[in-house]
PDB file of C-alpha atoms and ligand atoms in Angstrom:
ATOM      1  CA  MET E  99      37.130 166.566-157.924  1.00 43.00           C
ATOM      2  CA  ASN E 100      38.873 169.918-158.247  1.00 48.00           C
ATOM      3  CA  ASN E 101      38.659 170.599-161.980  1.00 48.00           C
ATOM      4  CA  ASN E 102      41.261 173.379-161.897  1.00 51.00           C
ATOM      5  CA  LEU E 103      43.781 170.953-160.462  1.00 51.00           C
ATOM      6  CA  LEU E 104      42.896 168.373-163.088  1.00 50.00           C
ATOM      7  CA  PHE E 105      43.200 171.015-165.805  1.00 47.00           C
ATOM      8  CA  SER E 106      46.606 172.175-164.596  1.00 49.00           C
ATOM      9  CA  HIS E 107      47.917 168.601-164.558  1.00 49.00           C
ATOM     10  CA  ARG E 108      46.565 167.869-168.015  1.00 52.00           C
ATOM     11  CA  ASN E 109      48.347 170.908-169.369  1.00 63.00           C
ATOM     12  CA  GLN E 110      51.692 170.386-167.751  1.00 82.00           C
ATOM     13  CA  GLU E 111      54.297 169.865-170.449  1.00 92.00           C
ATOM     14  CA  PRO E 112      56.887 167.139-169.852  1.00 95.00           C
ATOM     15  CA  GLU E 113      60.422 168.439-169.370  1.00 95.00           C
ATOM     16  CA  SER E 114      62.982 167.707-172.002  1.00 96.00           C
ATOM     17  CA  SER E 115      65.779 165.192-171.332  1.00 97.00           C
ATOM     18  CA  VAL E 116      63.820 163.617-168.456  1.00 97.00           C
ATOM     19  CA  LEU E 117      62.937 159.960-167.937  1.00 98.00           C
ATOM     20  CA  TYR E 118      59.453 159.617-166.425  1.00 98.00           C
ATOM     21  CA  ILE E 119      58.796 156.379-164.542  1.00 98.00           C
ATOM     22  CA  VAL E 120      55.039 155.981-164.767  1.00 98.00           C
ATOM     23  CA  GLY E 121      53.046 153.623-162.541  1.00 98.00           C
ATOM     24  CA  THR E 122      50.114 151.948-164.334  1.00 98.00           C
ATOM     25  CA  PRO E 123      47.236 149.764-163.011  1.00 98.00           C
ATOM     26  CA  ILE E 124      47.783 146.223-161.693  1.00 98.00           C
ATOM     27  CA  GLY E 125      44.387 145.118-162.986  1.00 97.00           C
ATOM     28  CA  ASN E 126      41.749 147.783-162.759  1.00 97.00           C
ATOM     29  CA  LEU E 127      42.284 150.259-165.586  1.00 96.00           C
ATOM     30  CA  ASP E 128      40.625 153.025-163.556  1.00 97.00           C
ATOM     31  CA  ASP E 129      43.657 153.059-161.252  1.00 98.00           C
ATOM     32  CA  ILE E 130      45.692 155.574-163.206  1.00 97.00           C
ATOM     33  CA  SER E 131      46.317 159.175-162.280  1.00 96.00           C
ATOM     34  CA  THR E 132      45.499 162.181-164.443  1.00 95.00           C
ATOM     35  CA  ARG E 133      49.157 163.172-164.150  1.00 95.00           C
ATOM     36  CA  ALA E 134      50.233 159.792-165.534  1.00 97.00           C
ATOM     37  CA  LEU E 135      47.804 160.106-168.466  1.00 97.00           C
ATOM     38  CA  ASN E 136      49.045 163.607-169.221  1.00 96.00           C
ATOM     39  CA  ILE E 137      52.661 162.468-169.317  1.00 97.00           C
ATOM     40  CA  LEU E 138      51.844 159.429-171.475  1.00 97.00           C
ATOM     41  CA  GLU E 139      50.065 161.706-173.908  1.00 97.00           C
ATOM     42  CA  LYS E 140      52.760 164.345-174.131  1.00 97.00           C
ATOM     43  CA  VAL E 141      56.186 162.734-173.829  1.00 98.00           C
ATOM     44  CA  SER E 142      58.252 162.284-177.002  1.00 98.00           C
ATOM     45  CA  LEU E 143      57.957 158.500-176.701  1.00 98.00           C
ATOM     46  CA  ILE E 144      56.864 155.708-174.347  1.00 98.00           C
ATOM     47  CA  ALA E 145      59.149 152.759-173.606  1.00 98.00           C
ATOM     48  CA  CYS E 146      56.896 149.854-172.608  1.00 98.00           C
ATOM     49  CA  GLU E 147      57.321 146.184-171.750  1.00 96.00           C
ATOM     50  CA  ASP E 148      54.699 144.825-174.141  1.00 96.00           C
ATOM     51  CA  THR E 149      53.141 147.244-176.624  1.00 96.00           C
ATOM     52  CA  ARG E 150      49.872 145.229-176.673  1.00 96.00           C
ATOM     53  CA  GLN E 151      49.409 145.716-172.903  1.00 96.00           C
ATOM     54  CA  THR E 152      50.167 149.420-173.011  1.00 97.00           C
ATOM     55  CA  LYS E 153      47.855 149.931-175.974  1.00 97.00           C
ATOM     56  CA  LYS E 154      44.938 148.714-173.799  1.00 96.00           C
ATOM     57  CA  ILE E 155      45.309 151.621-171.405  1.00 96.00           C
ATOM     58  CA  MET E 156      46.083 154.089-174.197  1.00 96.00           C
ATOM     59  CA  SER E 157      42.987 153.103-176.097  1.00 97.00           C
ATOM     60  CA  LYS E 158      40.789 153.352-172.972  1.00 96.00           C
ATOM     61  CA  TYR E 159      41.978 156.935-172.452  1.00 96.00           C
ATOM     62  CA  SER E 160      42.195 157.828-176.183  1.00 96.00           C
ATOM     63  CA  ILE E 161      45.909 158.471-176.068  1.00 96.00           C
ATOM     64  CA  SER E 162      48.089 157.959-179.091  1.00 95.00           C
ATOM     65  CA  ASN E 163      51.825 158.295-178.823  1.00 97.00           C
ATOM     66  CA  LYS E 164      54.954 156.593-180.103  1.00 97.00           C
ATOM     67  CA  LEU E 165      55.659 153.265-178.362  1.00 98.00           C
ATOM     68  CA  ILE E 166      58.954 151.395-178.306  1.00 97.00           C
ATOM     69  CA  SER E 167      59.374 148.009-176.688  1.00 97.00           C
ATOM     70  CA  PHE E 168      61.683 147.835-173.690  1.00 97.00           C
ATOM     71  CA  ASN E 169      61.894 144.496-171.885  1.00 96.00           C
ATOM     72  CA  LYS E 170      64.356 142.161-170.194  1.00 92.00           C
ATOM     73  CA  TYR E 171      65.304 140.624-173.557  1.00 95.00           C
ATOM     74  CA  ASN E 172      66.166 143.822-175.420  1.00 95.00           C
ATOM     75  CA  SER E 173      67.119 146.260-172.632  1.00 94.00           C
ATOM     76  CA  PHE E 174      70.833 145.873-173.409  1.00 93.00           C
ATOM     77  CA  LYS E 175      70.285 147.169-176.932  1.00 96.00           C
ATOM     78  CA  LYS E 176      67.645 149.754-176.029  1.00 97.00           C
ATOM     79  CA  ILE E 177      69.375 151.515-173.104  1.00 97.00           C
ATOM     80  CA  PRO E 178      72.056 153.271-175.255  1.00 97.00           C
ATOM     81  CA  LYS E 179      69.337 154.348-177.674  1.00 97.00           C
ATOM     82  CA  ILE E 180      67.235 155.841-174.858  1.00 98.00           C
ATOM     83  CA  ILE E 181      70.296 157.670-173.486  1.00 98.00           C
ATOM     84  CA  ASP E 182      70.885 159.120-176.978  1.00 98.00           C
ATOM     85  CA  ASP E 183      67.257 160.253-177.127  1.00 98.00           C
ATOM     86  CA  LEU E 184      67.631 161.983-173.746  1.00 98.00           C
ATOM     87  CA  LYS E 185      70.804 163.668-175.055  1.00 98.00           C
ATOM     88  CA  ASP E 186      68.723 164.912-177.998  1.00 98.00           C
ATOM     89  CA  GLY E 187      66.355 166.565-175.514  1.00 98.00           C
ATOM     90  CA  LYS E 188      63.506 164.055-175.763  1.00 98.00           C
ATOM     91  CA  SER E 189      61.224 163.286-172.828  1.00 98.00           C
ATOM     92  CA  ILE E 190      60.630 159.587-172.303  1.00 98.00           C
ATOM     93  CA  ALA E 191      58.074 157.672-170.236  1.00 98.00           C
ATOM     94  CA  LEU E 192      58.823 154.164-169.004  1.00 98.00           C
ATOM     95  CA  VAL E 193      55.880 151.877-168.207  1.00 98.00           C
ATOM     96  CA  SER E 194      55.712 148.166-167.453  1.00 97.00           C
ATOM     97  CA  ASP E 195      52.851 145.762-168.133  1.00 96.00           C
ATOM     98  CA  ALA E 196      51.440 146.416-164.664  1.00 96.00           C
ATOM     99  CA  GLY E 197      52.301 148.456-161.604  1.00 98.00           C
ATOM    100  CA  MET E 198      55.504 150.311-160.887  1.00 98.00           C
ATOM    101  CA  PRO E 199      58.295 149.846-163.411  1.00 97.00           C
ATOM    102  CA  SER E 200      61.576 148.738-161.777  1.00 96.00           C
ATOM    103  CA  ILE E 201      59.784 146.737-159.059  1.00 97.00           C
ATOM    104  CA  CYS E 202      60.496 143.200-160.311  1.00 96.00           C
ATOM    105  CA  ASP E 203      59.975 144.648-163.783  1.00 93.00           C
ATOM    106  CA  PRO E 204      62.316 146.112-166.369  1.00 89.00           C
ATOM    107  CA  GLY E 205      63.629 149.530-165.441  1.00 94.00           C
ATOM    108  CA  GLU E 206      66.365 149.111-162.849  1.00 93.00           C
ATOM    109  CA  ASP E 207      69.204 148.959-165.367  1.00 94.00           C
ATOM    110  CA  LEU E 208      67.796 151.884-167.297  1.00 97.00           C
ATOM    111  CA  THR E 209      67.392 154.131-164.253  1.00 97.00           C
ATOM    112  CA  ASN E 210      70.985 153.360-163.152  1.00 96.00           C
ATOM    113  CA  GLU E 211      72.286 154.275-166.583  1.00 97.00           C
ATOM    114  CA  VAL E 212      70.109 157.395-166.868  1.00 98.00           C
ATOM    115  CA  LYS E 213      71.331 158.664-163.490  1.00 97.00           C
ATOM    116  CA  SER E 214      74.965 157.930-164.188  1.00 97.00           C
ATOM    117  CA  ASN E 215      74.662 159.882-167.455  1.00 98.00           C
ATOM    118  CA  GLY E 216      73.480 162.879-165.422  1.00 97.00           C
ATOM    119  CA  PHE E 217      69.812 162.906-166.514  1.00 98.00           C
ATOM    120  CA  GLU E 218      66.849 163.467-164.231  1.00 97.00           C
ATOM    121  CA  ILE E 219      64.248 160.837-163.348  1.00 97.00           C
ATOM    122  CA  ILE E 220      60.738 161.862-162.328  1.00 97.00           C
ATOM    123  CA  CYS E 221      58.441 159.178-160.957  1.00 97.00           C
ATOM    124  CA  ILE E 222      54.685 159.434-161.489  1.00 97.00           C
ATOM    125  CA  PRO E 223      53.666 156.997-158.752  1.00 97.00           C
ATOM    126  CA  GLY E 224      50.985 154.403-159.263  1.00 97.00           C
ATOM    127  CA  PRO E 225      49.804 151.046-157.903  1.00 98.00           C
ATOM    128  CA  CYS E 226      52.240 148.396-156.769  1.00 98.00           C
ATOM    129  CA  ALA E 227      51.035 144.864-155.955  1.00 98.00           C
ATOM    130  CA  ALA E 228      53.424 144.546-152.986  1.00 98.00           C
ATOM    131  CA  ILE E 229      52.148 147.653-151.205  1.00 98.00           C
ATOM    132  CA  THR E 230      48.509 146.929-152.085  1.00 98.00           C
ATOM    133  CA  ALA E 231      48.785 143.408-150.622  1.00 98.00           C
ATOM    134  CA  LEU E 232      50.698 144.614-147.557  1.00 98.00           C
ATOM    135  CA  VAL E 233      48.115 147.182-146.512  1.00 98.00           C
ATOM    136  CA  SER E 234      45.265 144.751-147.288  1.00 98.00           C
ATOM    137  CA  SER E 235      46.838 142.153-144.975  1.00 98.00           C
ATOM    138  CA  GLY E 236      46.401 144.186-141.809  1.00 97.00           C
ATOM    139  CA  MET E 237      49.877 143.056-140.722  1.00 97.00           C
ATOM    140  CA  ALA E 238      52.593 145.394-139.408  1.00 96.00           C
ATOM    141  CA  SER E 239      53.255 147.628-142.391  1.00 97.00           C
ATOM    142  CA  SER E 240      55.446 150.561-141.363  1.00 96.00           C
ATOM    143  CA  LYS E 241      58.576 148.445-141.483  1.00 95.00           C
ATOM    144  CA  PHE E 242      58.683 145.487-143.818  1.00 98.00           C
ATOM    145  CA  VAL E 243      60.899 143.449-146.114  1.00 98.00           C
ATOM    146  CA  PHE E 244      60.193 143.024-149.802  1.00 98.00           C
ATOM    147  CA  GLU E 245      61.889 139.976-151.314  1.00 98.00           C
ATOM    148  CA  GLY E 246      60.228 139.983-154.754  1.00 98.00           C
ATOM    149  CA  PHE E 247      60.398 136.524-156.363  1.00 98.00           C
ATOM    150  CA  LEU E 248      62.404 133.956-154.377  1.00 98.00           C
ATOM    151  CA  SER E 249      65.350 132.552-156.275  1.00 97.00           C
ATOM    152  CA  ARG E 250      64.849 129.109-157.830  1.00 96.00           C
ATOM    153  CA  LYS E 251      68.467 128.259-157.045  1.00 97.00           C
ATOM    154  CA  LYS E 252      68.374 125.965-154.011  1.00 95.00           C
ATOM    155  CA  ASN E 253      71.111 127.638-151.941  1.00 96.00           C
ATOM    156  CA  GLU E 254      69.992 131.189-152.548  1.00 97.00           C
ATOM    157  CA  ARG E 255      66.355 130.219-151.918  1.00 98.00           C
ATOM    158  CA  SER E 256      67.218 128.483-148.627  1.00 97.00           C
ATOM    159  CA  LYS E 257      69.312 131.447-147.470  1.00 97.00           C
ATOM    160  CA  THR E 258      66.415 133.877-148.030  1.00 98.00           C
ATOM    161  CA  LEU E 259      63.885 131.502-146.447  1.00 97.00           C
ATOM    162  CA  LYS E 260      66.107 131.207-143.357  1.00 96.00           C
ATOM    163  CA  GLU E 261      66.249 135.005-143.119  1.00 96.00           C
ATOM    164  CA  ILE E 262      62.453 135.223-143.468  1.00 97.00           C
ATOM    165  CA  SER E 263      62.013 132.587-140.755  1.00 96.00           C
ATOM    166  CA  LYS E 264      63.938 134.733-138.257  1.00 94.00           C
ATOM    167  CA  ASN E 265      62.775 138.168-139.324  1.00 95.00           C
ATOM    168  CA  LYS E 266      60.469 140.049-136.972  1.00 95.00           C
ATOM    169  CA  LYS E 267      59.252 142.234-139.814  1.00 97.00           C
ATOM    170  CA  THR E 268      56.459 141.422-142.263  1.00 98.00           C
ATOM    171  CA  THR E 269      57.825 139.999-145.524  1.00 98.00           C
ATOM    172  CA  ILE E 270      56.256 140.395-148.964  1.00 98.00           C
ATOM    173  CA  LEU E 271      56.854 137.920-151.796  1.00 98.00           C
ATOM    174  CA  TYR E 272      55.768 137.693-155.412  1.00 98.00           C
ATOM    175  CA  GLU E 273      55.071 134.217-156.759  1.00 97.00           C
ATOM    176  CA  SER E 274      53.587 132.692-159.869  1.00 95.00           C
ATOM    177  CA  PRO E 275      50.405 130.640-159.302  1.00 94.00           C
ATOM    178  CA  HIS E 276      51.922 127.343-160.478  1.00 93.00           C
ATOM    179  CA  ARG E 277      54.753 127.648-157.913  1.00 95.00           C
ATOM    180  CA  PHE E 278      52.489 128.603-155.001  1.00 96.00           C
ATOM    181  CA  LYS E 279      52.166 125.078-153.547  1.00 95.00           C
ATOM    182  CA  GLN E 280      55.945 124.648-153.544  1.00 96.00           C
ATOM    183  CA  LEU E 281      56.277 128.003-151.786  1.00 97.00           C
ATOM    184  CA  LEU E 282      53.898 126.800-149.061  1.00 97.00           C
ATOM    185  CA  LEU E 283      55.967 123.617-148.584  1.00 97.00           C
ATOM    186  CA  ASP E 284      59.152 125.674-148.363  1.00 97.00           C
ATOM    187  CA  LEU E 285      57.572 128.043-145.840  1.00 97.00           C
ATOM    188  CA  LYS E 286      56.520 125.050-143.729  1.00 96.00           C
ATOM    189  CA  GLU E 287      60.049 123.666-143.832  1.00 95.00           C
ATOM    190  CA  PHE E 288      61.758 126.918-142.861  1.00 95.00           C
ATOM    191  CA  CYS E 289      59.203 128.910-140.873  1.00 95.00           C
ATOM    192  CA  GLY E 290      57.007 126.101-139.530  1.00 94.00           C
ATOM    193  CA  GLY E 291      53.373 125.296-140.282  1.00 95.00           C
ATOM    194  CA  GLU E 292      52.115 127.776-137.709  1.00 95.00           C
ATOM    195  CA  ARG E 293      53.410 130.836-139.510  1.00 96.00           C
ATOM    196  CA  GLU E 294      50.518 133.010-140.611  1.00 97.00           C
ATOM    197  CA  ILE E 295      50.360 134.351-144.125  1.00 98.00           C
ATOM    198  CA  HIS E 296      48.040 136.510-146.165  1.00 98.00           C
ATOM    199  CA  VAL E 297      47.600 135.723-149.845  1.00 97.00           C
ATOM    200  CA  SER E 298      46.219 138.460-152.073  1.00 98.00           C
ATOM    201  CA  ARG E 299      44.913 137.155-155.351  1.00 96.00           C
ATOM    202  CA  GLU E 300      43.895 139.179-158.437  1.00 98.00           C
ATOM    203  CA  LEU E 301      44.243 142.517-156.647  1.00 98.00           C
ATOM    204  CA  THR E 302      42.000 145.295-157.993  1.00 98.00           C
ATOM    205  CA  LYS E 303      40.382 142.843-160.462  1.00 98.00           C
ATOM    206  CA  LYS E 304      36.874 141.378-160.621  1.00 96.00           C
ATOM    207  CA  PHE E 305      37.804 138.221-158.695  1.00 95.00           C
ATOM    208  CA  GLU E 306      40.012 139.852-156.065  1.00 97.00           C
ATOM    209  CA  GLU E 307      40.382 137.524-153.093  1.00 96.00           C
ATOM    210  CA  HIS E 308      42.264 137.614-149.786  1.00 97.00           C
ATOM    211  CA  ILE E 309      43.073 134.473-147.826  1.00 96.00           C
ATOM    212  CA  PHE E 310      44.548 134.613-144.335  1.00 97.00           C
ATOM    213  CA  ASN E 311      45.603 131.417-142.612  1.00 97.00           C
ATOM    214  CA  ASN E 312      48.583 129.535-141.281  1.00 97.00           C
ATOM    215  CA  VAL E 313      50.845 127.591-143.624  1.00 97.00           C
ATOM    216  CA  ASP E 314      49.602 124.141-142.508  1.00 97.00           C
ATOM    217  CA  ASN E 315      45.966 125.031-143.188  1.00 97.00           C
ATOM    218  CA  LEU E 316      46.788 126.577-146.556  1.00 96.00           C
ATOM    219  CA  ILE E 317      48.631 123.416-147.573  1.00 96.00           C
ATOM    220  CA  LYS E 318      45.461 121.453-146.723  1.00 95.00           C
ATOM    221  CA  ILE E 319      43.191 123.920-148.538  1.00 92.00           C
ATOM    222  CA  PHE E 320      45.286 123.915-151.720  1.00 90.00           C
ATOM    223  CA  ASP E 321      46.171 120.222-151.686  1.00 88.00           C
ATOM    224  CA  LYS E 322      43.515 119.363-154.241  1.00 83.00           C
ATOM    225  CA  LYS E 323      42.800 122.805-155.611  1.00 83.00           C
ATOM    226  CA  ASP E 324      44.698 124.786-158.216  1.00 81.00           C
ATOM    227  CA  PHE E 325      45.601 128.345-157.517  1.00 79.00           C
ATOM    228  CA  LEU E 326      44.668 130.623-160.402  1.00 85.00           C
ATOM    229  CA  GLY E 327      45.481 134.244-161.106  1.00 93.00           C
ATOM    230  CA  GLU E 328      48.198 136.586-159.929  1.00 97.00           C
ATOM    231  CA  LEU E 329      49.146 136.460-156.297  1.00 97.00           C
ATOM    232  CA  THR E 330      51.199 138.285-153.712  1.00 98.00           C
ATOM    233  CA  VAL E 331      52.108 136.656-150.401  1.00 98.00           C
ATOM    234  CA  VAL E 332      52.515 138.574-147.138  1.00 98.00           C
ATOM    235  CA  ILE E 333      54.201 136.683-144.289  1.00 98.00           C
ATOM    236  CA  LYS E 334      53.740 137.649-140.662  1.00 97.00           C
ATOM    237  CA  GLY E 335      56.925 138.544-138.812  1.00 97.00           C
ATOM    238  CA  ASN E 336      58.578 136.063-136.477  1.00 92.00           C
ATOM    239  CA  GLU E 337      57.555 137.922-133.292  1.00 71.00           C
ATOM    240  CA  HIS E 338      54.054 136.445-133.560  1.00 51.00           C
ATOM    241  CA  VAL E 339      55.307 132.889-133.735  1.00 46.00           C
ATOM    242  CA  ASN E 340      55.854 130.719-130.704  1.00 51.00           C
ATOM    243  CA  LYS E 341      59.633 130.965-130.351  1.00 52.00           C
ATOM    244  CA  THR E 342      60.142 127.497-128.887  1.00 56.00           C
ATOM    245  CA  ASN E 343      58.209 125.889-131.696  1.00 57.00           C
ATOM    246  CA  HIS E 344      60.041 127.901-134.294  1.00 55.00           C
ATOM    247  CA  ASP E 345      63.449 126.929-132.864  1.00 71.00           C
ATOM    248  CA  LYS E 346      62.322 123.301-132.851  1.00 76.00           C
ATOM    249  CA  VAL E 347      61.426 123.487-136.539  1.00 76.00           C
ATOM    250  CA  LEU E 348      64.894 124.791-137.430  1.00 79.00           C
ATOM    251  CA  LEU E 349      66.681 122.311-135.134  1.00 85.00           C
ATOM    252  CA  LYS E 350      64.742 119.410-136.580  1.00 86.00           C
ATOM    253  CA  LYS E 351      65.665 120.556-140.060  1.00 85.00           C
ATOM    254  CA  GLU E 352      69.374 120.783-139.166  1.00 88.00           C
ATOM    255  CA  LEU E 353      69.223 117.337-137.555  1.00 88.00           C
ATOM    256  CA  GLN E 354      67.661 115.855-140.692  1.00 89.00           C
ATOM    257  CA  GLU E 355      70.314 117.495-142.883  1.00 89.00           C
ATOM    258  CA  LEU E 356      73.083 115.870-140.837  1.00 90.00           C
ATOM    259  CA  ILE E 357      71.352 112.480-141.025  1.00 92.00           C
ATOM    260  CA  ASN E 358      70.918 112.909-144.788  1.00 90.00           C
ATOM    261  CA  ALA E 359      74.625 113.662-144.996  1.00 89.00           C
ATOM    262  CA  GLY E 360      75.337 110.214-143.476  1.00 92.00           C
ATOM    263  CA  LEU E 361      75.545 110.731-139.701  1.00 90.00           C
ATOM    264  CA  SER E 362      73.649 108.392-137.382  1.00 90.00           C
ATOM    265  CA  LEU E 363      70.823 109.889-135.299  1.00 90.00           C
ATOM    266  CA  SER E 364      72.999 109.574-132.211  1.00 90.00           C
ATOM    267  CA  ALA E 365      76.079 111.195-133.773  1.00 90.00           C
ATOM    268  CA  ALA E 366      74.026 113.968-135.329  1.00 87.00           C
ATOM    269  CA  SER E 367      72.263 114.681-131.983  1.00 89.00           C
ATOM    270  CA  LYS E 368      75.596 114.741-130.148  1.00 89.00           C
ATOM    271  CA  TYR E 369      77.106 117.126-132.699  1.00 89.00           C
ATOM    272  CA  LEU E 370      74.110 119.503-132.637  1.00 88.00           C
ATOM    273  CA  ALA E 371      73.807 119.375-128.835  1.00 86.00           C
ATOM    274  CA  LYS E 372      77.418 120.551-128.551  1.00 85.00           C
ATOM    275  CA  LYS E 373      76.963 123.233-131.199  1.00 86.00           C
ATOM    276  CA  LYS E 374      73.731 124.611-129.667  1.00 81.00           C
ATOM    277  CA  LYS E 375      74.727 124.017-126.013  1.00 75.00           C
ATOM    278  CA  LEU E 376      71.671 121.801-125.450  1.00 80.00           C
ATOM    279  CA  LYS E 377      71.169 118.325-123.979  1.00 80.00           C
ATOM    280  CA  LYS E 378      71.718 115.507-126.470  1.00 85.00           C
ATOM    281  CA  SER E 379      68.346 113.992-125.523  1.00 81.00           C
ATOM    282  CA  THR E 380      66.554 117.267-126.380  1.00 81.00           C
ATOM    283  CA  ILE E 381      67.842 117.016-129.913  1.00 86.00           C
ATOM    284  CA  TYR E 382      67.487 113.211-130.158  1.00 86.00           C
ATOM    285  CA  ASP E 383      63.801 113.389-129.185  1.00 80.00           C
ATOM    286  CA  LEU E 384      63.026 115.766-132.059  1.00 83.00           C
ATOM    287  CA  HIS E 385      63.479 112.979-134.583  1.00 82.00           C
TER     288      HIS E 385
HETATM  289  N1  SAM H 276      55.889 145.980-161.088  1.00 75.88           N
HETATM  290  C1  SAM H 276      54.789 145.239-160.560  1.00 75.88           C
HETATM  291  C2  SAM H 276      54.263 145.934-159.308  1.00 75.88           C
HETATM  292  O1  SAM H 276      54.557 147.103-159.125  1.00 75.88           O
HETATM  293  O2  SAM H 276      53.526 145.336-158.553  1.00 75.88           O
HETATM  294  C3  SAM H 276      55.168 143.782-160.275  1.00 75.88           C
HETATM  295  C4  SAM H 276      55.565 143.040-161.509  1.00 75.88           C
HETATM  296  S1  SAM H 276      56.023 141.377-161.228  1.00 75.88           S
HETATM  297  C5  SAM H 276      56.678 140.925-162.793  1.00 75.88           C
HETATM  298  C6  SAM H 276      54.516 140.513-161.305  1.00 75.88           C
HETATM  299  C7  SAM H 276      54.101 139.910-159.961  1.00 75.88           C
HETATM  300  O3  SAM H 276      53.455 140.911-159.179  1.00 75.88           O
HETATM  301  C8  SAM H 276      53.093 138.798-160.096  1.00 75.88           C
HETATM  302  O4  SAM H 276      53.720 137.544-160.323  1.00 75.88           O
HETATM  303  C9  SAM H 276      52.409 138.841-158.745  1.00 75.88           C
HETATM  304  O5  SAM H 276      53.176 138.177-157.765  1.00 75.88           O
HETATM  305  C10 SAM H 276      52.392 140.337-158.452  1.00 75.88           C
HETATM  306  N2  SAM H 276      51.129 140.944-158.955  1.00 75.88           N
HETATM  307  C11 SAM H 276      50.983 141.743-160.029  1.00 75.88           C
HETATM  308  N3  SAM H 276      49.691 142.084-160.189  1.00 75.88           N
HETATM  309  C12 SAM H 276      49.008 141.480-159.197  1.00 75.88           C
HETATM  310  C13 SAM H 276      47.629 141.445-158.823  1.00 75.88           C
HETATM  311  N4  SAM H 276      46.705 142.090-159.516  1.00 75.88           N
HETATM  312  N5  SAM H 276      47.283 140.718-157.732  1.00 75.88           N
HETATM  313  C14 SAM H 276      48.205 140.063-156.998  1.00 75.88           C
HETATM  314  N6  SAM H 276      49.510 140.066-157.299  1.00 75.88           N
HETATM  315  C15 SAM H 276      49.909 140.759-158.387  1.00 75.88           C
END
């Protein structure tokens, strides 16, 4: 390592009235930059999601600094206070429990407010689970879609899943382990069991694991097994899926929805055949 470079970073003073967005590790505490440590040591105060989490990294690197809690429950109250501190010339670092703040973590509202009050934001980049999983997957990664956590509201969830099913680009999702099996069932329903996905579990940690398979096989694998630890799901784009099969999956789903709504198989097939400009028997035979 170039020690002069390290030295110059360690001595760089934070600028006043600046909000620093500091990326921290997603598991392995070694994954933090010298620049990030320098800023955490020298800013006027650190706004963090959970002080206990942030103290772990501070204690590993012998940093002591003022911490204030900033999370989704208190951000409303804390944002005006942080803006006042910036007005007073303070430098503030924002960290989340893991990874890049603002990416499915508190920060978005704060950065909007900081910018609209005319203050500067400087990002000290660090690990992000989405990007780490994407590049580990080996799937197309120069253009991709990041959906974060899927909504639990049925309509919103279905709308996003339909978009994913058609998208040619790789999609990245966050999911909690206890909702993983439901996610697989939803992916089967909307994208078909052949869609290939890559699941990254416990990235950068001792039990890091990567599983690549199609949705049907993953449903079988996890039928009787619990999924433990943090996970990020990377879904292969639609271009790799057999188009005819994929269309069939969506048609079958639409047919079932019409039948559930009270139409007979024959009436539903006739309606869909007209709508899709297909033969009625093609639709009828899907049932
Ligand atoms: N801001 C974070 C980032 O930059 O990655 C994401 C925070 S979000 C609240 C937490 C989700 O990120 C988890 O539910 C999981 O889907 C994903 N995640 C975080 N750490 C992970 C890890 N070590 N391995 C796999 N996924 C992880």
